[in-house]
CSV table of C-alpha atoms in Angstrom, one decimal:
chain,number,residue,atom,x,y,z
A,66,UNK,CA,-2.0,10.1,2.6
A,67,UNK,CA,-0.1,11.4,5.6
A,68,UNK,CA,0.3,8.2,7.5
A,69,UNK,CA,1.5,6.3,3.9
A,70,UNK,CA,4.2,9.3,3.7
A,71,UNK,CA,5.8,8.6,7.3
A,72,UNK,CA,6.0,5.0,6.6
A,73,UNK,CA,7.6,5.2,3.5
A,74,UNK,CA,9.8,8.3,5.2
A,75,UNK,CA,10.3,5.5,8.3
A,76,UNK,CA,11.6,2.9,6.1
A,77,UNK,CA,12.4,0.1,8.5
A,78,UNK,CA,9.3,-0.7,10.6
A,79,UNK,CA,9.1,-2.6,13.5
A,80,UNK,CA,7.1,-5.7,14.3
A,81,UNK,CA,6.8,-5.8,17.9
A,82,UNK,CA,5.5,-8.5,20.0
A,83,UNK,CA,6.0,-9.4,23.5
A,84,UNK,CA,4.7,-12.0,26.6
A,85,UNK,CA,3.1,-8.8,28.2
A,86,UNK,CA,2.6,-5.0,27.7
A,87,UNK,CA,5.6,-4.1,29.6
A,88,UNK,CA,7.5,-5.5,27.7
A,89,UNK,CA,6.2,-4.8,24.4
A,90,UNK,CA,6.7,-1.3,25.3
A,91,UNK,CA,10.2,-1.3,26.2
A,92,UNK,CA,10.9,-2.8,23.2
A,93,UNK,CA,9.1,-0.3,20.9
A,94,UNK,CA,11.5,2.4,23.2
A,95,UNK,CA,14.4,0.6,22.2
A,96,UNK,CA,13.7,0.6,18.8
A,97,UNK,CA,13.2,4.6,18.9
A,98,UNK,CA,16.2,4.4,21.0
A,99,UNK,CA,18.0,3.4,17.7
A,100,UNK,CA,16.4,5.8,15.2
A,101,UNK,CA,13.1,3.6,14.2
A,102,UNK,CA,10.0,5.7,13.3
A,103,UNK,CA,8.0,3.0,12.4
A,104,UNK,CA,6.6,0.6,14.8
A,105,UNK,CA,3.6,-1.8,14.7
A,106,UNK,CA,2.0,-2.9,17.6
A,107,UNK,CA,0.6,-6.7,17.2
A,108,UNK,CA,-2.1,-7.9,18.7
A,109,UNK,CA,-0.8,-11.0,19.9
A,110,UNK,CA,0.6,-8.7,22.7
A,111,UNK,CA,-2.3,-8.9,26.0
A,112,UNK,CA,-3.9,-5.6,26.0
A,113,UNK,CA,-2.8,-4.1,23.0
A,114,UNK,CA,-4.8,-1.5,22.6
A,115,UNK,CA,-3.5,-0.2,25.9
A,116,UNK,CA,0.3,-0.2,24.5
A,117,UNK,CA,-0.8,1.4,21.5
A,118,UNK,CA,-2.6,4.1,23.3
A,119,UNK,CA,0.7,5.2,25.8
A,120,UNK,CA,2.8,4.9,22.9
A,121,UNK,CA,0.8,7.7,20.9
A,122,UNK,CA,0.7,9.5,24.3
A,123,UNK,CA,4.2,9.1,24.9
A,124,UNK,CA,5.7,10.2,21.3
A,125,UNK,CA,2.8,12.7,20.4
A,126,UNK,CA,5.4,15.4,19.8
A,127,UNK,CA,7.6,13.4,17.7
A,128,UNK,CA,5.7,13.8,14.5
A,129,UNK,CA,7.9,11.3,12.7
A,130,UNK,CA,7.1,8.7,14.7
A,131,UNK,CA,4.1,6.4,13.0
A,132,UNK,CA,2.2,3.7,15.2
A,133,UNK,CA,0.2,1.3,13.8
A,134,UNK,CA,-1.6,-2.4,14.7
A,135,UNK,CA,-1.1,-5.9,13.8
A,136,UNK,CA,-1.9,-9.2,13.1
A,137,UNK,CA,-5.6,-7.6,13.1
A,138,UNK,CA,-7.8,-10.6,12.4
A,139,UNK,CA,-10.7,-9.2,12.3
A,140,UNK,CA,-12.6,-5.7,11.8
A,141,UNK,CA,-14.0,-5.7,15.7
A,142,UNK,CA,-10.2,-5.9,16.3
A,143,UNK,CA,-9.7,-3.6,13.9
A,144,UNK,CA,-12.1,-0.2,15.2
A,145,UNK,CA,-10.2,-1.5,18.8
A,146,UNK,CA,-6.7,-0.5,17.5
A,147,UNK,CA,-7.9,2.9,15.2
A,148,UNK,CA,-9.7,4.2,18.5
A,149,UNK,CA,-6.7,3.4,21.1
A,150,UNK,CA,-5.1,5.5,18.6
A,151,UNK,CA,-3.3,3.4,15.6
A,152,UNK,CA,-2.7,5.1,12.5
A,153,UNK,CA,-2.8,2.3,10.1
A,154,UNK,CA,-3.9,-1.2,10.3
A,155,UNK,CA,-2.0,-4.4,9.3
A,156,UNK,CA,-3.3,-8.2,9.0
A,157,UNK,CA,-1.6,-11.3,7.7
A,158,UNK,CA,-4.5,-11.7,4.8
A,159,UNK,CA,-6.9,-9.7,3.3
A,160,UNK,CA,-10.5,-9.2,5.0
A,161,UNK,CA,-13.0,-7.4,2.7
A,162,UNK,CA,-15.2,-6.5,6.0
A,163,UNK,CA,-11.6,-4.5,7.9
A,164,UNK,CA,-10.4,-3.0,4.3
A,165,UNK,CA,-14.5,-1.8,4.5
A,166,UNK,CA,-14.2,-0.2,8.1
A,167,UNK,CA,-10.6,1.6,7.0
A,168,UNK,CA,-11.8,3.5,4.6
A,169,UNK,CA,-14.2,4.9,6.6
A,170,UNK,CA,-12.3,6.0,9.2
A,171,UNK,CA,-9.6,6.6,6.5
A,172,UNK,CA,-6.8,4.7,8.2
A,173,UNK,CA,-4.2,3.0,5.9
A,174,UNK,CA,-4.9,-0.7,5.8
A,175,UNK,CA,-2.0,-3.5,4.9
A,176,UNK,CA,-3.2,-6.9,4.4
A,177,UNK,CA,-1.1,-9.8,4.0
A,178,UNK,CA,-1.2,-11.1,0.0
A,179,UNK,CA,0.9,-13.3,-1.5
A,180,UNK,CA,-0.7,-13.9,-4.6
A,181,UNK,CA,-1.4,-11.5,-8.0
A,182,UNK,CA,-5.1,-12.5,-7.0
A,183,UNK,CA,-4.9,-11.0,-3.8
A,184,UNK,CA,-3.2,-8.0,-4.4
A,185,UNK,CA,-6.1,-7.1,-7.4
A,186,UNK,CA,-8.1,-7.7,-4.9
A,187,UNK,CA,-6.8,-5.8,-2.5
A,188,UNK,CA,-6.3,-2.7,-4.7
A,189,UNK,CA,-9.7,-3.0,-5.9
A,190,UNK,CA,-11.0,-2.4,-2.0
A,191,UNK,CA,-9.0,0.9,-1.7
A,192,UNK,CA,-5.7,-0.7,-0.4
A,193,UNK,CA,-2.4,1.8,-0.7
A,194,UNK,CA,-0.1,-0.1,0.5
A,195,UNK,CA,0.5,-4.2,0.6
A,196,UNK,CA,1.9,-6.4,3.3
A,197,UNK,CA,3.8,-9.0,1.2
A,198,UNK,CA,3.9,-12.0,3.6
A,199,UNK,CA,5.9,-14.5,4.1
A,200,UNK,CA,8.5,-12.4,2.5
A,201,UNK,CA,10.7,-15.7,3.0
A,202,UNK,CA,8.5,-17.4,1.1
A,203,UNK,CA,9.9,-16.0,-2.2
A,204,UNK,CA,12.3,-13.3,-1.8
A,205,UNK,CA,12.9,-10.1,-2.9
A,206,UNK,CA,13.1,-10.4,-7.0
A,207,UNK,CA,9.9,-11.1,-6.4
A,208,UNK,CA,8.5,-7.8,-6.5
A,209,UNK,CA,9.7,-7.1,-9.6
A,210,UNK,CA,7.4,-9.7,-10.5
A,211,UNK,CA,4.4,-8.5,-8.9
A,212,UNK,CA,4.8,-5.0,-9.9
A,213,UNK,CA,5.0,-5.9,-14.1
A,214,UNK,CA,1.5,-6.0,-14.3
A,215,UNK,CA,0.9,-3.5,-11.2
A,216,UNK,CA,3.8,-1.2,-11.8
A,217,UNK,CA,1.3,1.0,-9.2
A,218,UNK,CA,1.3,-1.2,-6.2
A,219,UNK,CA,3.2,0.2,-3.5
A,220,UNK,CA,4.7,-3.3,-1.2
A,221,UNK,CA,5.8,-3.8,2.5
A,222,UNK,CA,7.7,-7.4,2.4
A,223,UNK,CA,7.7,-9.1,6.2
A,224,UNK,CA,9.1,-12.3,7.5
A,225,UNK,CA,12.2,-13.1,5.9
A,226,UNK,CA,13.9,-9.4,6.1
A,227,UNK,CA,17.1,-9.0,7.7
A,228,UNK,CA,20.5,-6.8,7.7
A,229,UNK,CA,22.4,-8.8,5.2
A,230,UNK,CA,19.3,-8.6,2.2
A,231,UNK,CA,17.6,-5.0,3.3
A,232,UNK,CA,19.5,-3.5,0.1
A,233,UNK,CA,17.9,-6.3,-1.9
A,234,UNK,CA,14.3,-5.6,-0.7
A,235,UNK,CA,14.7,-1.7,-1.8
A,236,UNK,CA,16.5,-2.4,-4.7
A,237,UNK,CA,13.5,-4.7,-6.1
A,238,UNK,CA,11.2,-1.5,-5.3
A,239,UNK,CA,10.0,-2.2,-2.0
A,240,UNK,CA,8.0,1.0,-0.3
A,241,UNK,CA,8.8,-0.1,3.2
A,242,UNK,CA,10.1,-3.5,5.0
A,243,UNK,CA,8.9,-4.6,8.1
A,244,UNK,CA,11.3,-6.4,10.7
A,245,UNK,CA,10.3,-8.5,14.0
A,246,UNK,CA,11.7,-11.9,15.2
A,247,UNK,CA,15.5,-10.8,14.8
A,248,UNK,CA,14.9,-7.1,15.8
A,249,UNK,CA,13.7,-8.7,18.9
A,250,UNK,CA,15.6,-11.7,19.7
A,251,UNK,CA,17.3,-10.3,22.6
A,252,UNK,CA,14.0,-9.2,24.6
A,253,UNK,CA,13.3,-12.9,25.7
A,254,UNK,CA,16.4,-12.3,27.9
A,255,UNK,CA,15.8,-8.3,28.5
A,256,UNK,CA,18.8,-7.3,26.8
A,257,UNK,CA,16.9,-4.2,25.0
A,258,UNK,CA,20.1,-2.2,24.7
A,259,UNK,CA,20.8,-4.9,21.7
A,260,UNK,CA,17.9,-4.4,20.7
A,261,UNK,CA,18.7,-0.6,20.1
A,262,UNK,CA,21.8,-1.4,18.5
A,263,UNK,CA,20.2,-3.7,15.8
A,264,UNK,CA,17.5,-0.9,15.0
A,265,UNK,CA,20.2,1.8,14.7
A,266,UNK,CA,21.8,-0.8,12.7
A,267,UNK,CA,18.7,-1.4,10.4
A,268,UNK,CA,18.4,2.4,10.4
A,269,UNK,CA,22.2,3.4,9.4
A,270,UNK,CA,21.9,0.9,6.5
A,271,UNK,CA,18.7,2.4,5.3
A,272,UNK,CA,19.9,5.9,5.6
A,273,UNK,CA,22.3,4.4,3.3
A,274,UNK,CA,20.0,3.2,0.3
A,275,UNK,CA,18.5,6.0,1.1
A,276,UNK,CA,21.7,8.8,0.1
A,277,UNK,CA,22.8,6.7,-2.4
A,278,UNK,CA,19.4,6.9,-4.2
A,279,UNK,CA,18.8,10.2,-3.8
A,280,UNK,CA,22.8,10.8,-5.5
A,281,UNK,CA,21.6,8.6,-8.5
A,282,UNK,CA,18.8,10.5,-9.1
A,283,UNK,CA,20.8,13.8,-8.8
A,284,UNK,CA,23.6,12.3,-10.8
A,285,UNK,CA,20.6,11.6,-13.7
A,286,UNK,CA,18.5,15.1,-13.7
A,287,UNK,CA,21.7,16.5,-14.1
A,288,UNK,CA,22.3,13.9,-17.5
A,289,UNK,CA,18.5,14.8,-18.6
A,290,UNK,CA,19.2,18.1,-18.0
A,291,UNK,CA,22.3,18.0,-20.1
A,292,UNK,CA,21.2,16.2,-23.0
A,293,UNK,CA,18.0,18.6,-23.1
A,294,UNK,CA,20.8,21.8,-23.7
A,295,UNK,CA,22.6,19.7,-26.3
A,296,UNK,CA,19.7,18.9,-28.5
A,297,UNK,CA,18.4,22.8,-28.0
A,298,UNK,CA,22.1,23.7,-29.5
């Protein structure tokens, strides 16, 4: 799916929060500010749907950009953020009834799952792409784990992601990461040009992984290819 494309392509999304909409949303313009395409809107924000709707108005043109809700309890909340305009849907656990709704408006949903049980589960209702959370609560070998048996489950750890273990997360084969409390830490005193300088932070770091992966897999088509005219000699 488009949507599942731009957040892998986005990398590094953003978990935004904030006491009031203003707020929230000059946050989310910091975090562009720095390079962020991704950027989930939470629902513990007052009128969220309302963010989320000037946001898509406001980077319409910027196809990169991919705006989505979260901490979506509930599927009435849920049909709230896909008509303001959300492109794909996050909760912190799975609800069969919002996974249901989703699919037919056909609007990535992430559900929080931090079990093997609850990602089957999750997979078996249609689910692309799951919301490992707490990521804190085991760290990032642990997708290695979890994708032994489901080497086809595609993983977005939050909570517990930072600057000094992004590399880690990737490295273990995570599709995305999201990032909140210490992206943010410097709203609560409206210091948002920090906040910019953390996401471009976040963002030079992934653009990182992200050259050095694409050089390794270079650096082993060219050894396949290689080997292939050896054994054809």
């Amino acid at each position: 799916m488009k949507c599942l494309s731009k957040l892998k392509a986005a990398g590094v999304i953003a978990v935004v929060r904030g006491s009031e909409p203003n707020e929230a949303l000059q946050a989310c313009q910091a975090v562009v500010a720095g390079g962020m395409k991704g950027i989930e809107v939470t629902f513990t924000i007052p009128q969220t749907e309302q963010v989320i709707t000037q946001l898509v108005e406001m980077y319409q043109h910027d196809p990169g950009i991919v705006i989505g809700a979260g901490t979506v309890l509930d599927a009435t909340t849920a049909r709230l953020a896909i008509l303001a305009g959300a492109e794909f849907i996050v909760s912190p656990y799975f609800d069969a009834e919002t996974a249901s709704l989703c699919g037919l408006y056909q609007i990535p949903y992430l559900p929080g799952c931090l079990t093997i049980t609850e990602m089957k589960t999750a997979l078996q209702a249609g689910v692309d792409l799951v919301k490992l959370f707490p990521g804190s609560a085991f760290g990032p070998e642990i997708i290695k784990a979890f994708k032994a048996p489901l080497p086809q489950l595609n993983i977005m750890p939050t909570g517990g992601v930072n600057l000094t273990n992004l590399a880690r997360w990737f490295e273990a084969g995570a599709t995305c990461v999201g990032v909140g409390g210490n992206l943010f830490a410097a709203v609560e005193t409206g210091e948002f040009d920090k906040v910019t300088q953390l996401a471009r932070a976040y963002m030079t770091e992934f653009e990182n992984l992200t050259r050095e992966e694409e050089q390794d897999e270079s650096v082993n088509f060219w050894r396949n290819d290689v080997a292939l005219k050896n054994r054809g000699q």
